[in-house]
XYZ file of C-alpha atoms in Angstrom:
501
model
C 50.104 58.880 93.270
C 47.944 61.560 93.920
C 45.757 62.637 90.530
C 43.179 64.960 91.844
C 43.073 68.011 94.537
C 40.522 70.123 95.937
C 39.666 72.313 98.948
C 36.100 72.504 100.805
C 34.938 75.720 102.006
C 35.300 75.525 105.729
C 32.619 74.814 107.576
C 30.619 72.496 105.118
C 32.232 69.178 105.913
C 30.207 67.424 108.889
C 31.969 67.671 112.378
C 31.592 64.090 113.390
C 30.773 62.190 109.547
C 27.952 59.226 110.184
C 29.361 55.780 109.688
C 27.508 54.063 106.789
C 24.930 51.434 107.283
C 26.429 48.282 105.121
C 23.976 47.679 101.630
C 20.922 45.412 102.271
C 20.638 41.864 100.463
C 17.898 43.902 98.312
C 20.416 46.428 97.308
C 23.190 43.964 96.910
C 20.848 42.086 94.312
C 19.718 44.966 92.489
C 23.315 45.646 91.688
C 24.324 42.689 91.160
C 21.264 42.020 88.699
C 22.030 45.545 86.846
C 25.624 44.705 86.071
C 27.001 47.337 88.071
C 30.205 45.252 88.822
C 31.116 44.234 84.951
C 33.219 47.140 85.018
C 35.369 45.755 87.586
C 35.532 42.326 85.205
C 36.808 43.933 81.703
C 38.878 47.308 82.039
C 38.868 47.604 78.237
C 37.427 50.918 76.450
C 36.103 48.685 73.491
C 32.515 48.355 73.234
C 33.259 44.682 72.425
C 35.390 42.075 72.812
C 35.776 38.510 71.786
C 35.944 35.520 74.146
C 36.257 31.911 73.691
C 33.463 29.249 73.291
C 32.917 28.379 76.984
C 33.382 32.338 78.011
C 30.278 32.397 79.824
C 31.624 30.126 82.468
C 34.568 32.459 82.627
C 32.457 35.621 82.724
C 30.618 34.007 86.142
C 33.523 33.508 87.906
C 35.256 36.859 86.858
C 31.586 38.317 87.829
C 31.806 36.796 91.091
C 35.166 38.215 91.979
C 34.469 41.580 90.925
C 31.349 41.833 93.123
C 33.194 40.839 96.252
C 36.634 42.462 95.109
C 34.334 45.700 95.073
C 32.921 45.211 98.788
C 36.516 44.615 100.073
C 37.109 41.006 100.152
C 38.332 38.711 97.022
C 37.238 36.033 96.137
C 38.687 32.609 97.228
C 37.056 29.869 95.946
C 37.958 28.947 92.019
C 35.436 27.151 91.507
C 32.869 28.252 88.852
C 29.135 29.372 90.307
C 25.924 29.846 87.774
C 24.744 32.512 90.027
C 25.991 34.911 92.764
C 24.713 34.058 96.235
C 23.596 37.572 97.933
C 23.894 35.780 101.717
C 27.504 35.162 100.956
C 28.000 38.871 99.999
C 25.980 40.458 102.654
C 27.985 38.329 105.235
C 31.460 38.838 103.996
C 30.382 42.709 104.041
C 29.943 41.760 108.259
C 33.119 40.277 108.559
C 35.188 42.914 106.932
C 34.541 44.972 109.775
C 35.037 48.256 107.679
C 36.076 50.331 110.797
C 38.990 48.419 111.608
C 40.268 46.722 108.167
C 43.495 48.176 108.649
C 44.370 46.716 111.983
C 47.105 44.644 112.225
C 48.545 43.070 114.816
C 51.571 45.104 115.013
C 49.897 48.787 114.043
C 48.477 50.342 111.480
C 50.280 52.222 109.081
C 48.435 55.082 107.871
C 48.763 56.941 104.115
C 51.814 59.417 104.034
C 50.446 63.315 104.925
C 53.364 64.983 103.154
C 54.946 65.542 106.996
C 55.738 62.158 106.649
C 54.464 58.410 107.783
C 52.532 58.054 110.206
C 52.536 55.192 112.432
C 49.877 54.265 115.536
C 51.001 51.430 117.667
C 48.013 48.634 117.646
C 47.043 50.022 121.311
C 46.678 53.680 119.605
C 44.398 53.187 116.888
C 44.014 56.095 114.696
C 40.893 57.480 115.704
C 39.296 58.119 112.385
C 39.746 54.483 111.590
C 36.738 53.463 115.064
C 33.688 55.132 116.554
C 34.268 56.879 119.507
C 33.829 55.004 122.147
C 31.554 56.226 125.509
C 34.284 56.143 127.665
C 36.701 58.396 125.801
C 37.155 61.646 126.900
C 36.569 64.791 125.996
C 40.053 65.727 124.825
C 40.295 62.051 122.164
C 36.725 63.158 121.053
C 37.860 66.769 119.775
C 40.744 65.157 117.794
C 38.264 63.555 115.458
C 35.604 66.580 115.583
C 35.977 68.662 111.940
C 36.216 72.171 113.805
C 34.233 75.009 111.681
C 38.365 76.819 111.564
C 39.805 74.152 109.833
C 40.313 73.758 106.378
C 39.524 70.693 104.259
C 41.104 69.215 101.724
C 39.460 66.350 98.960
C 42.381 63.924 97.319
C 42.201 61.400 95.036
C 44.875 58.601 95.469
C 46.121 55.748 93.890
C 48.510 52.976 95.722
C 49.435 49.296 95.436
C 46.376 49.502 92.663
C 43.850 50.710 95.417
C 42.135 54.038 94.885
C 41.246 55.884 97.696
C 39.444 59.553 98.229
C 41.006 60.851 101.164
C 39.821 64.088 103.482
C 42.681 65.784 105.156
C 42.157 68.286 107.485
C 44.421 71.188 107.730
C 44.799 72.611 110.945
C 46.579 76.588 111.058
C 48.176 77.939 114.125
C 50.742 80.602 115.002
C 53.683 77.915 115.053
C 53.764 75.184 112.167
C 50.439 74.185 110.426
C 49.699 70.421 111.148
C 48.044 68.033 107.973
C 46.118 64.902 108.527
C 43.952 62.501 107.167
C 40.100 62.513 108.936
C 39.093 59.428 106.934
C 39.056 58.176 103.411
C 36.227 56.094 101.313
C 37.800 53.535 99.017
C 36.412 53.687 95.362
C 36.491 51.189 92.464
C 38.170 52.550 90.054
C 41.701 54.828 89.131
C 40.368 58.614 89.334
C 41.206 60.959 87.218
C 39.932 64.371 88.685
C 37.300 65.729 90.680
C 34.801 68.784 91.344
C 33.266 69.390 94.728
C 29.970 69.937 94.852
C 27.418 71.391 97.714
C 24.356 70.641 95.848
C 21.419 69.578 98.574
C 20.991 65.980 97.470
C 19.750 65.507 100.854
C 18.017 68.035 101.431
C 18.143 70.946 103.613
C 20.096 74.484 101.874
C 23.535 72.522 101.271
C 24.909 69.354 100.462
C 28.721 67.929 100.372
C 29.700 65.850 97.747
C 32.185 65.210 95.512
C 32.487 64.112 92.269
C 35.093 61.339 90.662
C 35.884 60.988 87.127
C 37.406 57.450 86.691
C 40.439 55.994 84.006
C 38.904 53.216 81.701
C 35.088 53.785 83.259
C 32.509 56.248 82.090
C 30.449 56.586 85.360
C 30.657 59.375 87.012
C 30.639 58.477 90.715
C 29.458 60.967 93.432
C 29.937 60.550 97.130
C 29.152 61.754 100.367
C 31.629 63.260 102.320
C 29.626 63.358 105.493
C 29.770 59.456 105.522
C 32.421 57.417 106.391
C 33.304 53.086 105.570
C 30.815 54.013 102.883
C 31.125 51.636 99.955
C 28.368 52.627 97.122
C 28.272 56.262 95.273
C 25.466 58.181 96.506
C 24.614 58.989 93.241
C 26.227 57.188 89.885
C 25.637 59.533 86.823
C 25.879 57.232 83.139
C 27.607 53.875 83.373
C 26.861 50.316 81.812
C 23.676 49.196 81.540
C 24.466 45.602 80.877
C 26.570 43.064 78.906
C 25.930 40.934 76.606
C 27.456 37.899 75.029
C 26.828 37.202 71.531
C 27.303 34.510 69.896
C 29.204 34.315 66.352
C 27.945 32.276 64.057
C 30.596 29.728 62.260
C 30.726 29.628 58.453
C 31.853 26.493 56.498
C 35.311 27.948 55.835
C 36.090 28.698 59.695
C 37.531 25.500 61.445
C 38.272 27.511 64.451
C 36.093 27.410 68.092
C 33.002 29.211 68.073
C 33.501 32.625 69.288
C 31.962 34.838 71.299
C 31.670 38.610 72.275
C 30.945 41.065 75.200
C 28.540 43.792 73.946
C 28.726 46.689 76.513
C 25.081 48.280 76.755
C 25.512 51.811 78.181
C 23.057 53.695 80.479
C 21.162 56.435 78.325
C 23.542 59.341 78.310
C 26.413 57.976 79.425
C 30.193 58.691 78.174
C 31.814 55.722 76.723
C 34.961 55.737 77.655
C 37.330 57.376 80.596
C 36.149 60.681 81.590
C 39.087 63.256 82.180
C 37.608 66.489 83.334
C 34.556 67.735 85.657
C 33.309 71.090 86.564
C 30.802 71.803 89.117
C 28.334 74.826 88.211
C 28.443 76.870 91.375
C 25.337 79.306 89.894
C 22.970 75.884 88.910
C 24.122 74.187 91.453
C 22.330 70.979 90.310
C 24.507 71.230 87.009
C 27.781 69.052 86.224
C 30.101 69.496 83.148
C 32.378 66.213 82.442
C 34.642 65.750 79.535
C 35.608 62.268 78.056
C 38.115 60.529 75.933
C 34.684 59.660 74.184
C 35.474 62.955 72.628
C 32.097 64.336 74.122
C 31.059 67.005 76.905
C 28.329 66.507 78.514
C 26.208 68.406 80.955
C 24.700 66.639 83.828
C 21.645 67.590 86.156
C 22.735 65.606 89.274
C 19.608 66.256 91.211
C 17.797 63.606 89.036
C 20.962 61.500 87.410
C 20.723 62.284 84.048
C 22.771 63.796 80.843
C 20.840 66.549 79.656
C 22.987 68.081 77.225
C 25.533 66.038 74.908
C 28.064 68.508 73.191
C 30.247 66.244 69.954
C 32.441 69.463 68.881
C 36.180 67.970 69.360
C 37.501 65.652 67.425
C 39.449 63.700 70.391
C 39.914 63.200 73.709
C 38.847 65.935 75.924
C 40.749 66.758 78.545
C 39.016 69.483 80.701
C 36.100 71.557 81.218
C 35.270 74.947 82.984
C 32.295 77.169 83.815
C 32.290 80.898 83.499
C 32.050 83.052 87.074
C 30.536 85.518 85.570
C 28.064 84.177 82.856
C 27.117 80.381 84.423
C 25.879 79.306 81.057
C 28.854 79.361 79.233
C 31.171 76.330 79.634
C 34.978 76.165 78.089
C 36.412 72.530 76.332
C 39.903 72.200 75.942
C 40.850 68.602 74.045
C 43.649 66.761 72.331
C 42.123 67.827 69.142
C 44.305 71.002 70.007
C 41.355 73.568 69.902
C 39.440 74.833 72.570
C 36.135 75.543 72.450
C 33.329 77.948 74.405
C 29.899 76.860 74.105
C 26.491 78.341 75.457
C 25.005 75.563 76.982
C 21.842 77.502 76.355
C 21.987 76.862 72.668
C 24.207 73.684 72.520
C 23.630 73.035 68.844
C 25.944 76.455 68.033
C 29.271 75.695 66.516
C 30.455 78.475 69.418
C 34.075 80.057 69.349
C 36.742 77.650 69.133
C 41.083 78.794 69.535
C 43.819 76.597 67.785
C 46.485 76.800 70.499
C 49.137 74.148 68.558
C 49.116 71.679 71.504
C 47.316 69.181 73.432
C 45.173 70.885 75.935
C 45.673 70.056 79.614
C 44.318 72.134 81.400
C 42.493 75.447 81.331
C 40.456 77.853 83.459
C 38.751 81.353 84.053
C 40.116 84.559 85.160
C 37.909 84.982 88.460
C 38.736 88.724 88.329
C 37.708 88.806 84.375
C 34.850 88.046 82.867
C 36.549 87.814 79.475
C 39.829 86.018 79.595
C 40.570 82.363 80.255
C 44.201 80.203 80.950
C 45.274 77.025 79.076
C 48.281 74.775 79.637
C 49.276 72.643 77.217
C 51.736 69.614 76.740
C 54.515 71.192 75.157
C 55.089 73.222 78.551
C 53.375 76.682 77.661
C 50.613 78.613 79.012
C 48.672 80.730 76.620
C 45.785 83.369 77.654
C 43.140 84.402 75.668
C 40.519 87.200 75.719
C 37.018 85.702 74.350
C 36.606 89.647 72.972
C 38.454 88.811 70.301
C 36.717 85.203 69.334
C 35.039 84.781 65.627
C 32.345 82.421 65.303
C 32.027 79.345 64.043
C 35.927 78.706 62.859
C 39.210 78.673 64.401
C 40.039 81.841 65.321
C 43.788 82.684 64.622
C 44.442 85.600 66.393
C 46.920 85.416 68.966
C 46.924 84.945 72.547
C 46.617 87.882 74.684
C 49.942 86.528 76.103
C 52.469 83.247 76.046
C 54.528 81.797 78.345
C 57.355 78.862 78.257
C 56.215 77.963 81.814
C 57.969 74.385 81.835
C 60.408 72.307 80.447
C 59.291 72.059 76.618
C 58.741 68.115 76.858
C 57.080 68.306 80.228
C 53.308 69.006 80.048
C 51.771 71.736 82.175
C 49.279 69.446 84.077
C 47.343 72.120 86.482
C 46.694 75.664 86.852
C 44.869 77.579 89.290
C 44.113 81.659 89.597
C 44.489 82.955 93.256
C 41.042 84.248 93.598
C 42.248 87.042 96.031
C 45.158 88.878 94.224
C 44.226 89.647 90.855
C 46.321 88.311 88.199
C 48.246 85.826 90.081
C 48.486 82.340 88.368
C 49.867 79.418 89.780
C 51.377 76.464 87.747
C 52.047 72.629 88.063
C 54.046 70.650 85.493
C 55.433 67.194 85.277
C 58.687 68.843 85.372
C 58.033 68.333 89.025
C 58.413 71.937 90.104
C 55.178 74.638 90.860
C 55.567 78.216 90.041
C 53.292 81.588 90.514
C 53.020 83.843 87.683
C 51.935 87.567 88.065
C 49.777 88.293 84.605
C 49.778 92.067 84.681
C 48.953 94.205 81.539
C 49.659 90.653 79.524
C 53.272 90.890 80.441
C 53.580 87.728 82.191
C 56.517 87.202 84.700
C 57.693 84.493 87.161
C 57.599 85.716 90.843
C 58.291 82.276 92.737
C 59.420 78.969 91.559
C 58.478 75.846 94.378
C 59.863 72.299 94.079
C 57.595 70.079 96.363
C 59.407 66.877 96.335
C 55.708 65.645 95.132
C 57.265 64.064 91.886
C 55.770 64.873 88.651
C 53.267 67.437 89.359
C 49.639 66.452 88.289
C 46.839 68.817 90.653
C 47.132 72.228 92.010
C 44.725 74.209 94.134
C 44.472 77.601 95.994
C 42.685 77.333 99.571
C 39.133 79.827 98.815
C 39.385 80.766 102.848
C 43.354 81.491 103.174
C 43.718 82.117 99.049
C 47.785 82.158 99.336
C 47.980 78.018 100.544
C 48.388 75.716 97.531
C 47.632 71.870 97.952
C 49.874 70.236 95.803
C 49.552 66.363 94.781
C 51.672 64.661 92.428
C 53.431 60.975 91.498
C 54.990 60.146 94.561
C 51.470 59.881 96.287
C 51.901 62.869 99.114
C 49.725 65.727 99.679
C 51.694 68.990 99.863
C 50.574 72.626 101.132
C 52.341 75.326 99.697
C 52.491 78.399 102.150
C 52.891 81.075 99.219
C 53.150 84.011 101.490
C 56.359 82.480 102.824
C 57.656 83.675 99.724
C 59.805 87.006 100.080
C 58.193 88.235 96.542
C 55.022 86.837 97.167
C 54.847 88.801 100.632
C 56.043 91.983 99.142
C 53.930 92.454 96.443
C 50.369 90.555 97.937
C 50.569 90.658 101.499
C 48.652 93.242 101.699
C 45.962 91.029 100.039
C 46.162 88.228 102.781
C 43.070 87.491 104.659
């Protein structure tokens, strides 16, 4: 399935990426030593967990096997170890031969492109999948260059129980577009969603990164999309520190083995638990907002790794975060807690505004052509908007939506929304109802001008292109990436085509 979709500007993705240099024993140790693999050993969201009397022997081997599962290559020995040999690590990590793991002897069969499978005979490798050789001409090199025309697309994927973050490139020409995969990074663990980010972590004036919020992890991972076979995070933001095992003590009465227990210890600032949402702060461009089923929001300053604001003003999980275009210091929660809530990140201790909108919050997001009015979907298939004007302080406000719309089927949640940034008041919507449909928002008189079935299954990310605003990327359950030409549209043509770039 595909959870999470996003486009990159043109022209900030690398043309050739750099192949990553494999971690050295020194780094391999460090991690090892810091526990950055437990999370690979327990999935659980508990904060502690009981184990039997000889669980430390367990934990080793578990330990083990989640370091190499997490370079590529499993574990095959059953045997318990006291300690994790590095050599062994750093060696398998040479035999995986990252640039050719998929070859088999028959082909390789790459991920589906939503134009269907594609297949390379053995002798035909896909090119993204080797380095270039010298002797290849000129015409096999410019297949795998990233031209500065082409438009990129970011999508997290999960198959078989492998996440991957793929980078498709989407070529446009006057007969019919044509969608690939460049490359892909393999990640640890089930993402959730994503925010692209051109922060200069680097250095220089621009950076390109993207950020992955995982299911049952709270580290925030972010990676480079200018290198390829990578297989660490360029930066990790929160995360567990370490685990413990304590021991329970036995009273008289308890006849029963001695027990023990996992303590997670969490990295100072960290979430605690999944984290569902992430918004990238395009004005401080060194700022990340990421909302948990911790029931927090925090704000991150990625240049240095740390939390610097924790917000605790929902109740439960919360599902999705978003920055304002037009005032960068105001950020907008939407949880299962049924509220939303805008905050001034300025003065995080304020109780803010907060709107009861009678449903769990999926997603929301600004009006780029408004400073004052913001989206949310919700589970029960509706889409209400709101105009912050109108917000009292401190309680929920109950004054109604500027508008309301039965987008969906009522017991299919709206999962994803996105405003064309081009064509004022044009809303597009993605439900689990498995259809997509654009909205034109008008005077607060909603109506539906096109209604899309993808074949992408239950519907779960939707974005509009920023360079050709009228293409939709469209990911969903049954794991292909879909590009929705709106202007193919009759309606859509006659009333924006004026607006097409």
């Amino acid at each position: 399935m595909i959870t999470a979709v996003s486009w990159i500007p043109k022209g900030n993705l690398k043309a050739v990426p750099d192949v990553a240099e494999p971690p050295s024993k020194e780094e391999i140790k460090e991690l090892i030593e810091s526990g950055a693999f437990q999370r690979s050993v327990d999935g659980s969201n508990e904060d502690e967990e009981e184990i039997e009397e000889d669980g430390n022997q367990i934990s080793e081997v578990d330990h083990a096997k989640a370091v190499a599962e997490a370079f590529g290559k499993s574990s095959k020995s059953n045997s318990a170890s006291s300690s994790m040999e590095v050599d062994a690590v750093a060696d398998g990590l040479k035999e995986l031969d990252m640039d050719n793991y998929d070859e088999e002897d028959d082909g390789v069969e790459l991920f589906s492109s939503g134009l269907g499978d594609l297949y390379y005979p053995s002798n035909e490798m896909d090119p993204y999948l080797k380095d270039v050789d010298d002797d290849e001409d000129e015409e096999d090199i410019d297949d795998t260059t990233i031209k500065p025309t082409d438009s990129v697309i970011i999508c997290a994927r999960n198959e078989d129980e492998v996440s991957h973050l793929e980078v498709y490139v989407y070529e446009e020409s006057a007969g019919s577009p044509n969608l690939y995969v460049h490359h892909h990074i393999i990640i640890p663990e089930f993402p959730l969603c994503t925010a692209w980010i051109d922060c200069p972590l680097k250095g220089g004036e621009k950076g390109n990164f993207v950020a992955i919020g995982s299911k049952d992890s709270p580290t925030i991972e972010i990676w480079d999309l200018d290198v390829r076979d990578e297989v660490l995070p360029f930066v990790q933001l929160g995360g567990i520190e370490e685990m413990k095992i304590i021991t329970k003590k036995k009273t008289k009465k308890d006849k029963s083995k001695k027990k023990k227990s996992v303590k997670k210890i969490y990295k100072e600032g960290s979430h605690t638990d999944s984290v569902l949402g992430l918004a990238w702060n395009k004005e401080f461009r060194n700022l990340l907002a990421s909302a948990s089923a911790d029931k927090k929001v925090k704000v991150w300053d990625i240049a240095t790794g740390t939390c610097k604001i924790t917000m605790e003003h929902h109740t439960k999980e919360v599902q999705a975060v978003a920055w304002n275009h037009y005032a960068p210091e105001v950020l907008l929660s939407g949880s299962f807690d049924q509220t939303v809530v805008l905050k001034d990140v300025r003065q995080p201790s304020h109780s803010g505004f907060k709107w009861s909108v009678m449903s769990d919050v999926e997603s929301l997001t600004w009006d780029p052509h408004c400073e004052h009015s913001f989206v949310v979907s919700l589970e029960d298939g509706t889409v209400k908007g709101f105009d912050i004007r109108a917000a009292k302080s401190g309680s929920d406000s109950d004054l109604k939506p500027s508008f309301t719309i039965q987008a969906h089927d009522q017991d299919k949640g709206v999962s994803s929304i996105a405003y064309n940034t081009s064509a004022s008041n044009l809303l597009a919507t993605g439900s689990m109802d498995k259809t997509v449909k654009l909205w034109d928002l008008s005077n607060n008189e909603p109506s539906c001008i096109a209604s899309h079935t993808p074949k992408a299954g239950a519907v779960f990310s939707i974005s509009f292109s920023v360079d050709n605003p009228f293409l939709l990327a469209i990911g969903g359950s049954k794991g292909e990436l879909h590009v929705w030409d709106t202007m193919l549209d009759a309606n859509v043509s006659r009333k924006y085509g004026s607006n097409r770039s």
